[in-house]
Coordinates of C-alpha atoms in Angstrom, one line a residue:
Chain A
M47 CA -27.9 15.5 -6.5
F48 CA -26.5 17.1 -3.3
G49 CA -25.9 20.3 -5.2
L50 CA -23.4 18.7 -7.5
P51 CA -23.3 18.8 -11.4
I52 CA -24.4 15.6 -13.1
E53 CA -20.9 14.6 -14.2
T54 CA -19.6 15.1 -10.7
T55 CA -22.5 13.1 -9.2
L56 CA -21.6 10.3 -11.6
L57 CA -18.0 10.4 -10.6
V58 CA -18.7 10.5 -6.8
F59 CA -21.5 7.8 -6.8
G60 CA -21.0 5.9 -10.1
F61 CA -17.5 4.4 -9.4
P62 CA -18.5 3.2 -5.9
L63 CA -21.5 1.5 -7.4
F64 CA -19.3 -0.1 -10.0
W65 CA -17.0 -1.5 -7.4
I66 CA -19.9 -2.8 -5.3
V67 CA -21.2 -4.7 -8.4
Y68 CA -17.7 -6.0 -9.1
T69 CA -17.3 -7.3 -5.6
V70 CA -20.7 -9.0 -5.6
V71 CA -19.9 -10.7 -9.0
F72 CA -16.5 -11.7 -7.6
L73 CA -18.0 -13.3 -4.5
Y74 CA -20.5 -15.2 -6.7
R75 CA -18.0 -16.4 -9.2
S76 CA -15.5 -17.5 -6.6
R77 CA -17.9 -19.4 -4.3
H78 CA -16.2 -22.6 -5.3
W79 CA -12.9 -21.4 -3.9
Q80 CA -13.9 -22.9 -0.6
H81 CA -12.5 -26.2 -2.0
D82 CA -9.1 -24.7 -1.3
E83 CA -10.0 -24.6 2.4
S84 CA -8.9 -28.2 2.9
Q85 CA -5.5 -27.4 1.6
Q86 CA -3.8 -26.7 4.9
D87 CA -5.0 -30.0 6.4
D88 CA -3.8 -32.0 3.5
A89 CA -0.5 -30.2 3.3
S90 CA 0.5 -30.4 6.9
Chain B
M552 CA -3.0 21.5 21.7
S553 CA -4.2 20.4 25.1
G554 CA -2.7 17.9 27.4
T555 CA -5.7 15.6 26.7
V556 CA -4.7 15.3 23.1
I557 CA -1.1 14.4 24.0
L558 CA -2.4 11.9 26.7
F559 CA -4.5 10.1 24.1
L560 CA -1.5 10.1 21.7
A561 CA 0.7 8.5 24.4
L562 CA -2.0 5.9 25.3
Y563 CA -2.5 5.0 21.7
Y564 CA 1.2 4.2 21.2
V565 CA 1.2 2.0 24.3
V566 CA -1.8 0.0 23.1
V567 CA -0.3 -0.4 19.6
L568 CA 3.1 -1.4 20.9
G569 CA 1.3 -3.9 23.2
I570 CA -0.5 -5.5 20.3
G571 CA 2.7 -5.7 18.4
Y572 CA 4.5 -7.3 21.3
W573 CA 1.7 -9.8 21.8
A574 CA 1.8 -10.7 18.1
M575 CA 5.5 -11.3 18.3
R576 CA 5.1 -13.7 21.2
H577 CA 2.3 -15.6 19.5
G578 CA 3.6 -17.1 16.4
G579 CA 4.9 -14.0 14.6
S580 CA 8.5 -14.7 14.9
E581 CA 9.0 -18.4 15.4
D582 CA 10.8 -18.9 12.1
L583 CA 11.5 -17.1 8.9
E584 CA 8.1 -17.7 7.5
G585 CA 6.6 -16.5 10.8
Y586 CA 8.7 -13.3 10.7
L587 CA 8.3 -12.3 7.1
L588 CA 4.8 -13.7 6.4
G589 CA 3.2 -14.1 9.8
G590 CA 3.4 -17.9 9.4
R591 CA 0.9 -17.6 6.5
Q592 CA -1.9 -17.5 9.1
V593 CA -3.5 -14.0 8.5
G594 CA -7.3 -14.2 8.1
P595 CA -9.6 -12.4 5.6
M596 CA -10.4 -9.2 7.6
A597 CA -6.8 -8.6 8.8
T598 CA -5.5 -9.3 5.3
A599 CA -7.9 -6.7 3.8
L600 CA -7.2 -4.0 6.4
T601 CA -3.4 -4.5 6.5
L602 CA -3.4 -4.3 2.7
Q603 CA -5.4 -1.1 2.7
S604 CA -3.7 0.7 5.6
T605 CA -0.3 -0.1 4.3
S606 CA -1.1 1.3 0.9
M607 CA -2.7 4.6 2.0
S608 CA -2.5 6.0 5.5
G609 CA 0.0 8.9 5.5
Y610 CA -1.1 10.0 2.1
M611 CA -4.8 9.8 2.9
F612 CA -4.6 12.2 5.9
L613 CA -2.4 14.8 4.3
G614 CA -2.2 14.3 0.5
A615 CA -5.8 13.5 0.0
G616 CA -7.1 16.3 2.2
G617 CA -4.7 18.8 0.5
L618 CA -5.8 17.7 -2.9
G619 CA -9.5 18.1 -2.0
Y620 CA -8.7 21.5 -0.6
T621 CA -6.8 22.8 -3.7
Q622 CA -8.7 21.0 -6.5
G623 CA -12.2 20.3 -5.2
Y624 CA -14.1 17.3 -6.5
W625 CA -11.5 16.6 -9.1
A626 CA -9.7 14.8 -6.3
M627 CA -12.4 12.2 -6.4
W628 CA -10.8 10.7 -9.5
F629 CA -8.2 9.2 -7.1
A630 CA -10.9 7.9 -4.8
A631 CA -12.8 6.4 -7.7
G632 CA -10.0 3.9 -8.4
D633 CA -8.8 3.5 -4.8
I634 CA -12.2 2.1 -3.6
G635 CA -11.7 -0.9 -5.9
G636 CA -7.9 -1.3 -5.5
G637 CA -8.2 -4.0 -2.8
V638 CA -10.8 -6.2 -4.3
L639 CA -9.2 -5.9 -7.8
N640 CA -5.9 -7.0 -6.4
L641 CA -7.3 -9.9 -4.3
S642 CA -9.7 -11.1 -7.1
T643 CA -7.1 -11.2 -9.9
I644 CA -3.8 -12.3 -8.3
G645 CA -4.6 -13.0 -4.6
R646 CA -5.4 -16.7 -4.6
R647 CA -3.0 -17.8 -7.3
M648 CA -0.1 -15.8 -5.9
R649 CA -0.7 -17.3 -2.4
K650 CA -0.4 -20.8 -4.0
L651 CA 2.5 -20.0 -6.2
S652 CA 4.5 -18.4 -3.5
Q653 CA 4.1 -21.5 -1.3
M654 CA 5.0 -23.8 -4.1
F655 CA 8.1 -21.7 -4.8
G656 CA 9.0 -21.4 -1.1
A657 CA 9.3 -17.7 -1.7
L658 CA 9.1 -15.4 1.4
T659 CA 9.5 -11.9 -0.1
S660 CA 7.8 -10.4 -3.1
I661 CA 11.1 -9.9 -4.8
E662 CA 12.2 -13.5 -4.2
Y663 CA 8.9 -14.6 -5.7
L664 CA 9.7 -12.6 -8.8
E665 CA 13.1 -14.3 -9.2
N666 CA 11.4 -17.7 -8.7
R667 CA 8.8 -17.0 -11.4
Y668 CA 11.3 -15.3 -13.8
P669 CA 14.5 -17.2 -13.0
S670 CA 17.4 -14.7 -13.4
P671 CA 19.6 -12.9 -10.9
A672 CA 19.1 -9.8 -13.0
V673 CA 15.4 -9.8 -12.1
R674 CA 16.2 -9.8 -8.4
V675 CA 18.9 -7.2 -8.6
F676 CA 16.8 -4.7 -10.6
A677 CA 13.6 -5.4 -8.7
G678 CA 15.4 -5.2 -5.4
V679 CA 17.3 -2.0 -6.0
L680 CA 14.3 -0.3 -7.6
T681 CA 12.0 -1.3 -4.7
V682 CA 14.5 -0.1 -2.0
F683 CA 14.9 3.2 -3.8
L684 CA 11.2 3.9 -4.2
L685 CA 10.1 2.6 -0.8
G686 CA 12.7 4.9 0.6
F687 CA 10.9 7.8 -1.1
Y688 CA 7.6 6.5 0.2
V689 CA 9.0 6.4 3.7
L690 CA 10.1 10.0 3.3
A691 CA 6.4 11.0 2.8
Q692 CA 5.5 9.2 6.0
L693 CA 8.3 11.1 7.9
I694 CA 7.1 14.4 6.6
A695 CA 3.5 13.5 7.5
G696 CA 4.5 12.3 11.0
G697 CA 6.6 15.4 11.6
K698 CA 3.9 17.9 10.5
G699 CA 1.3 16.1 12.6
M700 CA 3.4 15.8 15.6
A701 CA 4.3 19.5 15.5
L702 CA 0.6 20.4 15.4
V703 CA -0.4 17.9 18.2
T704 CA 2.4 18.8 20.6
G705 CA 3.1 22.4 19.7
L706 CA 6.8 21.7 19.4
P707 CA 9.0 23.2 16.7
Y708 CA 8.9 21.2 13.5
P709 CA 12.5 20.0 13.7
V710 CA 12.0 18.6 17.2
A711 CA 8.6 17.1 16.3
L712 CA 10.1 15.5 13.2
A713 CA 12.9 14.0 15.3
I714 CA 10.4 12.5 17.8
A715 CA 8.3 11.1 14.9
V716 CA 11.4 9.5 13.3
G717 CA 12.5 8.1 16.7
I718 CA 9.1 6.5 17.3
I719 CA 9.0 5.1 13.8
L720 CA 12.4 3.4 14.3
I721 CA 11.2 1.8 17.6
Y722 CA 8.2 0.4 15.7
T723 CA 10.5 -0.9 12.9
F724 CA 13.0 -2.6 15.1
M725 CA 10.2 -4.3 17.0
G726 CA 9.5 -5.8 13.6
G727 CA 7.7 -8.9 12.4
Y728 CA 4.9 -9.2 9.8
L729 CA 2.3 -10.5 12.2
A730 CA 2.9 -7.6 14.5
V731 CA 2.6 -5.2 11.6
A732 CA -0.6 -6.9 10.3
Y733 CA -2.4 -6.9 13.6
T734 CA -1.4 -3.3 14.5
D735 CA -2.5 -2.3 11.1
F736 CA -5.8 -4.1 11.6
F737 CA -6.5 -2.2 14.9
Q738 CA -5.3 1.1 13.5
S739 CA -7.5 0.7 10.4
L740 CA -10.6 0.5 12.5
V741 CA -9.6 3.6 14.5
M742 CA -8.7 5.5 11.4
L743 CA -12.2 4.8 10.0
V744 CA -13.9 6.0 13.1
G745 CA -11.6 9.0 13.3
V746 CA -12.1 10.2 9.7
L747 CA -15.8 9.6 9.7
W748 CA -16.1 11.6 13.0
I749 CA -14.2 14.6 11.4
A750 CA -16.4 14.4 8.3
A751 CA -19.6 14.3 10.4
A752 CA -18.4 17.3 12.4
A753 CA -17.6 19.3 9.2
L754 CA -21.0 18.4 7.6
I755 CA -22.9 19.4 10.8
E756 CA -20.9 22.7 10.9
L757 CA -21.9 23.4 7.3
G758 CA -25.5 22.3 7.5
G759 CA -25.2 19.1 5.4
L760 CA -23.7 18.1 2.1
T761 CA -26.2 19.9 -0.2
A762 CA -25.8 23.2 1.8
A763 CA -22.0 22.8 1.7
N764 CA -22.0 22.2 -2.1
T765 CA -24.2 25.2 -2.6
A766 CA -21.8 27.3 -0.5
I767 CA -18.8 26.0 -2.5
A768 CA -20.7 26.9 -5.8
E769 CA -20.9 30.5 -4.5
F770 CA -17.3 30.5 -3.4
D771 CA -15.8 28.9 -6.5
P772 CA -18.1 26.8 -8.8
T773 CA -15.1 25.2 -10.6
L774 CA -14.3 23.3 -7.3
L775 CA -17.6 21.3 -7.9
S776 CA -16.5 20.2 -11.4
I777 CA -14.6 17.0 -12.3
W778 CA -11.9 19.1 -13.9
G779 CA -10.4 20.8 -10.9
K780 CA -10.0 24.4 -9.8
D781 CA -10.4 26.9 -12.7
L782 CA -11.1 23.8 -14.8
G783 CA -7.3 23.3 -15.0
F784 CA -7.6 19.7 -16.1
E785 CA -10.5 20.2 -18.5
G786 CA -10.6 17.5 -21.1
Q787 CA -7.4 15.8 -19.8
W788 CA -8.7 12.3 -19.8
G789 CA -5.2 10.8 -19.8
V790 CA -4.6 12.6 -16.4
A791 CA -8.0 11.5 -15.1
L792 CA -7.3 7.9 -16.2
G793 CA -3.9 8.0 -14.5
A794 CA -5.6 9.1 -11.2
V795 CA -8.1 6.2 -11.4
L796 CA -5.4 3.7 -12.3
I797 CA -2.8 4.6 -9.8
F798 CA -4.6 3.2 -6.7
S799 CA -6.6 0.5 -8.4
V800 CA -4.6 -1.3 -11.1
G801 CA -1.4 0.2 -9.8
L802 CA -1.7 -1.6 -6.5
L803 CA -1.1 -4.9 -8.4
G804 CA 2.5 -3.7 -8.9
W805 CA 3.4 -2.6 -5.4
P806 CA 5.8 -5.2 -3.8
H807 CA 4.9 -4.2 -0.2
V808 CA 1.2 -4.7 -1.0
V809 CA 1.2 -8.0 -2.9
T810 CA 3.3 -9.5 0.0
R811 CA -0.1 -9.5 1.8
H812 CA -1.3 -12.2 -0.6
M813 CA 1.6 -14.4 0.3
A814 CA 0.7 -14.2 4.0
M815 CA -2.9 -15.2 3.7
S816 CA -4.0 -18.2 5.8
K817 CA -5.4 -20.0 2.8
P818 CA -5.7 -19.1 -0.9
A819 CA -9.5 -18.8 -0.5
T820 CA -8.9 -16.1 2.1
A821 CA -8.7 -13.7 -0.9
R822 CA -12.4 -14.1 -1.4
K823 CA -13.7 -12.7 1.9
A824 CA -10.7 -10.3 2.1
G825 CA -12.0 -8.8 -1.1
M826 CA -15.4 -8.2 0.4
W827 CA -13.9 -6.6 3.5
A828 CA -11.6 -4.4 1.4
T829 CA -14.5 -3.0 -0.5
A830 CA -16.6 -2.4 2.6
W831 CA -13.8 -0.6 4.4
N832 CA -12.9 1.4 1.3
L833 CA -16.4 2.6 0.6
L834 CA -16.6 4.2 4.0
F835 CA -13.0 5.4 4.3
V836 CA -11.5 6.3 0.9
P837 CA -13.7 9.2 -0.3
T838 CA -13.9 10.7 3.2
P839 CA -10.5 12.5 3.5
Y840 CA -10.9 14.0 0.1
L841 CA -14.4 15.2 1.1
V842 CA -13.1 16.7 4.3
G843 CA -10.4 18.6 2.3
I844 CA -13.2 20.0 0.0
L845 CA -15.3 21.1 3.0
A846 CA -12.3 22.7 4.6
V847 CA -12.4 25.3 1.8
L848 CA -15.4 26.8 3.5
I849 CA -14.4 26.3 7.1
L850 CA -10.7 27.3 6.8
P851 CA -10.5 29.4 3.6
E852 CA -7.1 31.0 4.6
L853 CA -5.3 27.8 5.4
Q854 CA -1.5 28.2 4.8
D855 CA -0.7 24.5 4.3
P856 CA -3.5 22.7 2.5
E857 CA -2.1 19.3 3.5
M858 CA -2.9 20.2 7.1
A859 CA -6.6 20.6 6.3
I860 CA -7.8 17.4 8.1
F861 CA -5.6 18.0 11.2
E862 CA -6.8 21.7 11.4
I863 CA -10.5 20.7 11.0
A864 CA -10.2 18.1 13.7
G865 CA -8.6 20.6 16.1
L866 CA -11.2 23.2 15.3
L867 CA -14.4 21.2 15.4
L868 CA -14.0 18.3 17.8
P869 CA -13.8 18.4 21.6
P870 CA -10.3 17.8 23.1
A871 CA -10.9 14.2 24.1
V872 CA -12.2 13.2 20.7
T873 CA -9.5 15.3 19.0
G874 CA -6.9 13.4 21.0
L875 CA -8.4 10.1 19.8
V876 CA -8.6 11.2 16.2
M877 CA -5.1 12.8 16.2
A878 CA -3.6 9.6 17.8
A879 CA -5.2 7.5 15.2
I880 CA -3.9 9.6 12.4
M881 CA -0.4 9.7 13.8
A882 CA -0.2 6.0 14.6
A883 CA -1.5 5.2 11.1
I884 CA 1.2 7.3 9.5
M885 CA 3.9 5.7 11.7
S886 CA 2.7 2.2 11.3
T887 CA 2.9 2.6 7.5
A888 CA 6.4 3.9 7.8
D889 CA 7.6 1.0 10.0
S890 CA 6.1 -1.5 7.6
L891 CA 7.8 0.2 4.6
L892 CA 11.1 0.4 6.5
L893 CA 10.8 -3.3 7.5
Q894 CA 10.3 -4.3 3.8
T895 CA 13.1 -2.1 2.6
G896 CA 15.6 -3.5 5.2
S897 CA 14.5 -7.1 4.4
I898 CA 14.9 -6.6 0.7
A899 CA 18.2 -4.9 1.0
S900 CA 19.7 -7.5 3.4
R901 CA 18.1 -10.7 2.0
D902 CA 17.5 -10.0 -1.6
L903 CA 20.6 -8.0 -2.3
Y904 CA 23.3 -8.2 0.3
E905 CA 23.0 -11.9 1.1
R906 CA 22.0 -13.0 -2.4
F907 CA 24.7 -11.2 -4.3
I908 CA 27.3 -9.5 -2.2
N909 CA 28.0 -11.8 0.7
P910 CA 26.2 -15.2 0.5
K911 CA 28.1 -16.4 3.6
A912 CA 27.2 -13.3 5.6
S913 CA 26.9 -14.0 9.3
E914 CA 23.6 -13.3 11.1
R915 CA 25.3 -10.4 12.8
Q916 CA 26.4 -8.9 9.5
M917 CA 22.9 -9.3 8.1
V918 CA 21.3 -7.6 11.0
M919 CA 23.8 -4.8 10.7
V920 CA 23.1 -4.3 7.0
S921 CA 19.3 -4.3 7.5
R922 CA 19.3 -2.0 10.4
G923 CA 22.1 0.2 9.0
L924 CA 20.0 0.8 5.9
V925 CA 16.9 1.5 8.0
L926 CA 18.9 4.0 10.0
A927 CA 20.4 5.6 6.8
I928 CA 16.9 6.0 5.2
A929 CA 15.6 7.5 8.4
V930 CA 18.5 10.0 8.7
I931 CA 18.4 11.0 5.0
G932 CA 14.7 11.3 5.3
Y933 CA 15.0 13.5 8.3
V934 CA 17.4 15.8 6.6
V935 CA 15.3 16.1 3.4
A936 CA 12.1 16.5 5.4
L937 CA 13.7 19.2 7.5
Y938 CA 15.3 21.4 4.8
E939 CA 13.4 20.8 1.6
P940 CA 10.2 18.9 2.2
P941 CA 8.2 18.3 -0.9
T942 CA 4.5 17.7 -0.5
V943 CA 3.4 14.3 0.7
F944 CA 1.1 14.1 -2.3
A945 CA 3.9 14.7 -4.8
I946 CA 6.2 12.0 -3.2
V947 CA 3.5 9.4 -3.0
I948 CA 2.3 9.9 -6.6
F949 CA 5.8 9.8 -7.9
A950 CA 6.8 6.6 -6.0
T951 CA 3.6 4.7 -6.6
S952 CA 3.5 5.7 -10.3
V953 CA 7.0 4.2 -10.9
L954 CA 6.3 1.1 -8.7
G955 CA 3.0 0.4 -10.4
S956 CA 4.4 0.9 -13.9
A957 CA 7.5 -1.2 -13.3
F958 CA 5.9 -4.3 -11.6
L959 CA 2.2 -4.5 -12.7
P960 CA 2.8 -6.7 -15.7
A961 CA 5.4 -8.8 -13.9
Y962 CA 3.1 -9.7 -11.0
F963 CA -0.1 -10.0 -13.1
C964 CA 1.4 -12.2 -15.8
A965 CA 3.2 -14.3 -13.2
V966 CA -0.1 -16.0 -12.4
W967 CA -2.1 -15.5 -15.6
W968 CA 0.2 -15.8 -18.7
K969 CA 2.4 -18.9 -19.2
K970 CA 4.3 -17.2 -22.0
A971 CA 5.5 -14.4 -19.7
N972 CA 9.2 -15.1 -19.5
T973 CA 12.3 -13.7 -17.9
A974 CA 13.2 -11.4 -20.9
G975 CA 9.7 -10.0 -21.1
A976 CA 9.5 -9.4 -17.3
L977 CA 12.9 -7.8 -17.0
S978 CA 12.5 -5.5 -20.0
S979 CA 8.9 -4.5 -18.9
M980 CA 10.2 -3.5 -15.4
I981 CA 13.0 -1.4 -16.9
V982 CA 10.8 0.2 -19.6
G983 CA 7.9 0.8 -17.2
A984 CA 10.0 2.4 -14.5
G985 CA 12.0 4.4 -17.0
V986 CA 9.0 5.8 -18.8
A987 CA 7.1 6.7 -15.6
F988 CA 10.3 8.3 -14.1
A989 CA 11.1 10.3 -17.3
W990 CA 7.5 11.4 -17.7
E991 CA 7.5 12.9 -14.2
V992 CA 11.0 14.4 -14.3
A993 CA 10.7 15.8 -17.8
G994 CA 7.3 17.4 -17.1
M995 CA 5.6 15.4 -19.9
V996 CA 2.2 15.7 -18.2
E997 CA 1.7 19.2 -19.3
T998 CA 2.7 18.6 -22.9
T999 CA 1.0 15.2 -23.4
Q1000 CA -1.9 15.6 -20.9
M1001 CA -1.2 12.1 -19.8
A1002 CA -0.2 11.0 -16.3
P1003 CA 3.1 9.2 -15.7
M1004 CA 1.1 6.2 -14.5
T1005 CA -0.9 5.9 -17.7
A1006 CA 2.2 6.2 -19.9
G1007 CA 4.3 3.9 -17.7
V1008 CA 1.7 1.1 -17.5
A1009 CA 0.9 1.2 -21.2
S1010 CA 4.7 0.9 -21.9
S1011 CA 5.4 -1.9 -19.5
I1012 CA 2.4 -4.0 -20.6
T1013 CA 3.3 -3.6 -24.3
T1014 CA 7.0 -4.4 -23.6
M1015 CA 6.0 -7.5 -21.6
V1016 CA 3.8 -8.9 -24.4
V1017 CA 6.1 -8.0 -27.3
V1018 CA 9.4 -9.1 -25.7
S1019 CA 8.0 -12.3 -24.3
L1020 CA 6.5 -13.4 -27.6
L1021 CA 9.7 -12.5 -29.5
T1022 CA 12.0 -14.4 -27.1
Q1023 CA 10.1 -17.7 -26.5
K1024 CA 12.8 -19.7 -28.2
I1025 CA 15.8 -18.2 -26.6
S1026 CA 14.2 -17.6 -23.1
P1027 CA 11.6 -20.3 -22.6
V1028 CA 9.6 -20.6 -19.4
P1029 CA 11.1 -23.5 -17.5
A1030 CA 8.9 -26.7 -17.4
H1031 CA 8.7 -26.7 -13.6
I1032 CA 7.2 -23.2 -13.6
L1033 CA 4.6 -24.2 -16.1
V1034 CA 3.7 -27.2 -13.8
V1035 CA 3.2 -25.0 -10.7
M1036 CA 1.3 -22.4 -12.8
D1037 CA -1.1 -25.1 -13.8
E1038 CA -1.5 -26.2 -10.2
A1039 CA -2.1 -22.6 -9.1
A1040 CA -5.0 -22.4 -11.5
V1041 CA -6.6 -25.4 -9.9
V1042 CA -9.1 -24.8 -7.0
G1043 CA -8.1 -27.3 -4.5
P1044 CA -5.2 -28.4 -2.2
I1045 CA -1.6 -28.2 -3.4
P1046 CA -0.1 -31.7 -3.8
K1047 CA 2.4 -32.3 -1.1
T1048 CA 5.1 -32.9 -3.7
L1049 CA 4.7 -29.4 -5.0
I1050 CA 5.0 -27.6 -1.7
A1051 CA 8.5 -26.2 -1.5
A1052 CA 10.2 -26.0 1.8
S1053 CA 10.8 -22.5 2.9
D1054 CA 14.3 -21.3 2.3
A1055 CA 16.3 -22.4 5.3
A1056 CA 18.6 -19.4 5.1
L1057 CA 16.9 -17.6 7.9
S1058 CA 16.7 -13.9 7.8
P1059 CA 18.9 -12.3 10.5
E1060 CA 15.9 -10.6 12.1
A1061 CA 14.0 -13.8 12.5
A1062 CA 16.9 -15.7 13.9
A1063 CA 17.8 -12.9 16.3
I1064 CA 14.2 -12.5 17.5
D1065 CA 13.9 -16.3 17.9
A1066 CA 17.1 -16.4 19.9
K1067 CA 15.9 -13.6 22.1
L1068 CA 12.4 -14.9 22.8
N1069 CA 13.1 -18.6 23.0
G1070 CA 16.6 -18.6 24.3
G1071 CA 17.8 -20.4 21.1
D1072 CA 21.0 -19.8 19.3
G1073 CA 19.4 -18.1 16.5
N1074 CA 20.3 -20.8 14.0
D1075 CA 17.1 -22.9 14.2

C-alpha cells in the first residue's frame, strides 16, 4: 500500500488502528466515570 | 529569511504572551494551587493538548524530522508508541492520580510521590534526579530554539541562541501553570496546522505518497524498511520495542507530564482528554517523521538532518505561510522550555531547598533559589549548546529513557498496587535510573541490541515487585494510604473528610505573583 513493503505498511497503519480501538474501548468502559462529575459540588 | 517571516514570529510571541498574561489574571495565580496546578480547573481538551505539547514539541520538529531523514520509515517505531502515549497515560493513572493528589493535598508530582511512599529519601532522590534530567531536556529545547532562530532571522548561531534563551527566560518568569496550559493549548493547534501544511506541500511537490515512496525505493530501498538505513537495525526487536515504549509507556514516568493529571478539573476529565489526545496524536505525531523521510528526496544534500522540517518549510511554502509555520515551531519549542524550567525551579526550591535545606526560608530566599537555578540552567545550557551541542534527538532520548525507567513503576503502582511500599519504590527508582543511564553511557545497545528504555523499565518493574514483596513486614504501607487508595478506586465524589487541605506553605512564586497582582503582602 502506498508503495510500502507489507511490514512497513503494518507499522505505519497498524499501530494507529490499535490506538483507535484502545481509545474507543476506553471510552466505552469508562462511561460510568461521569459519576465523578458531582464531586466538585459535593466537595466545595 | 524575509521580513514577513520575522514579522509573523514577533506577532506570534505577542499573542502567546497575551494569552499567558490573561490566564495569570483569571485564576491562574490566586494561590499555591492556582499557581502550580491552575486551580485544578483545566478541562479535557486543554489537558490533552498541554500534556502532548509539553512532552514532544522541540523534539518533534528537529529530532523526529532528523530521524526520518537519516533512518527512513524505521523512525515510525517512535511514532507507533507516541500516538497512544496520551490515552494510555490518562486511561491508566489519570483519574486515580487526580483523586489521590487531592486527598494527599499534593501540589507537585514529587510531593505526591513522598505522600504515597512516605520517606524523605524518596523526595530527595526523585527531586534531584528530576532536576538533573529536566535540565538536560531544557538543553534540547535551547539547541532547537537557537538553530531555528538562526535560520529564521539569518543571525549568527551564538546571537540567535542568546535571543532564544532570553525569550525562554521571559516566558518562564511570567510563570504559572494555567498560563502554561492555555498557551500550550493554543500552540498545539497552530503546531498541528503548521506541520500538516508542510507535509501537504511536500507531498504535492513529490506527486503524492505512492510516488514519493516509489522514488525513495529508487534512491535507497532500505529507507522504506522497518529496520532503518542499510538495514542497520535488522532483527533488533529490543531496540524497536524501546522505541515504541519510550513515548507510550514511558510517559507514565515523566514527572512534568503526570502533573497534568493533578491539574484536571475533575477526575472524569481524563476520559474525554484521552479521546482528544488520540485524535490530536493521530494527525500530528507521524507527520514530522514523514516530512523528514520526504526531505530525502527534496533536499538530498542537507548538511544538518535535524533542520529538515525548517528547510522544507522555507523552500516550499510562501513567505507569509512560512512565517506562520516558523513562528508556530519556535513558540512551541520555547513554551516547552519554559514549562520545563518552571517545573525544575519549583522542584528545586519547594521539594529540595525548602523541604530539606532551609525549612524556614523566607519568600525572598525561595524566589532567589528558584530563579537562580533557572538562570544557572539557562547559562549552562547556553554554553553547552554553543560549544558542543549534541543532537536534540540524542538528548531527548537519553533524558526520557532515564526518567521513564526511574519513575514508571512508582507512578503506576501508586494508584494500582496496594503492596507497593516505600522500599520498593525507592529501590525501583534507583535501579531503573541506574540501569538506563549505564546502558546509554556504556554503549550496551550495540552489544545487547536492547534499548536503554527496555532494559531500564524491565529492571525497575522487577525491582519494585520483588523489593515490595520482600519488605512488607519491615516497610508496611501506612493504613491511611490504603484508605485513600480504596477511595481513589471508587467512581464518585471524594468524601469531605478525605480531602486534604493544600499545603499552606505557599510557593514563593505564587505568593510573589499574588502580592503583585492583588496588592497583598504575599503571605495569603
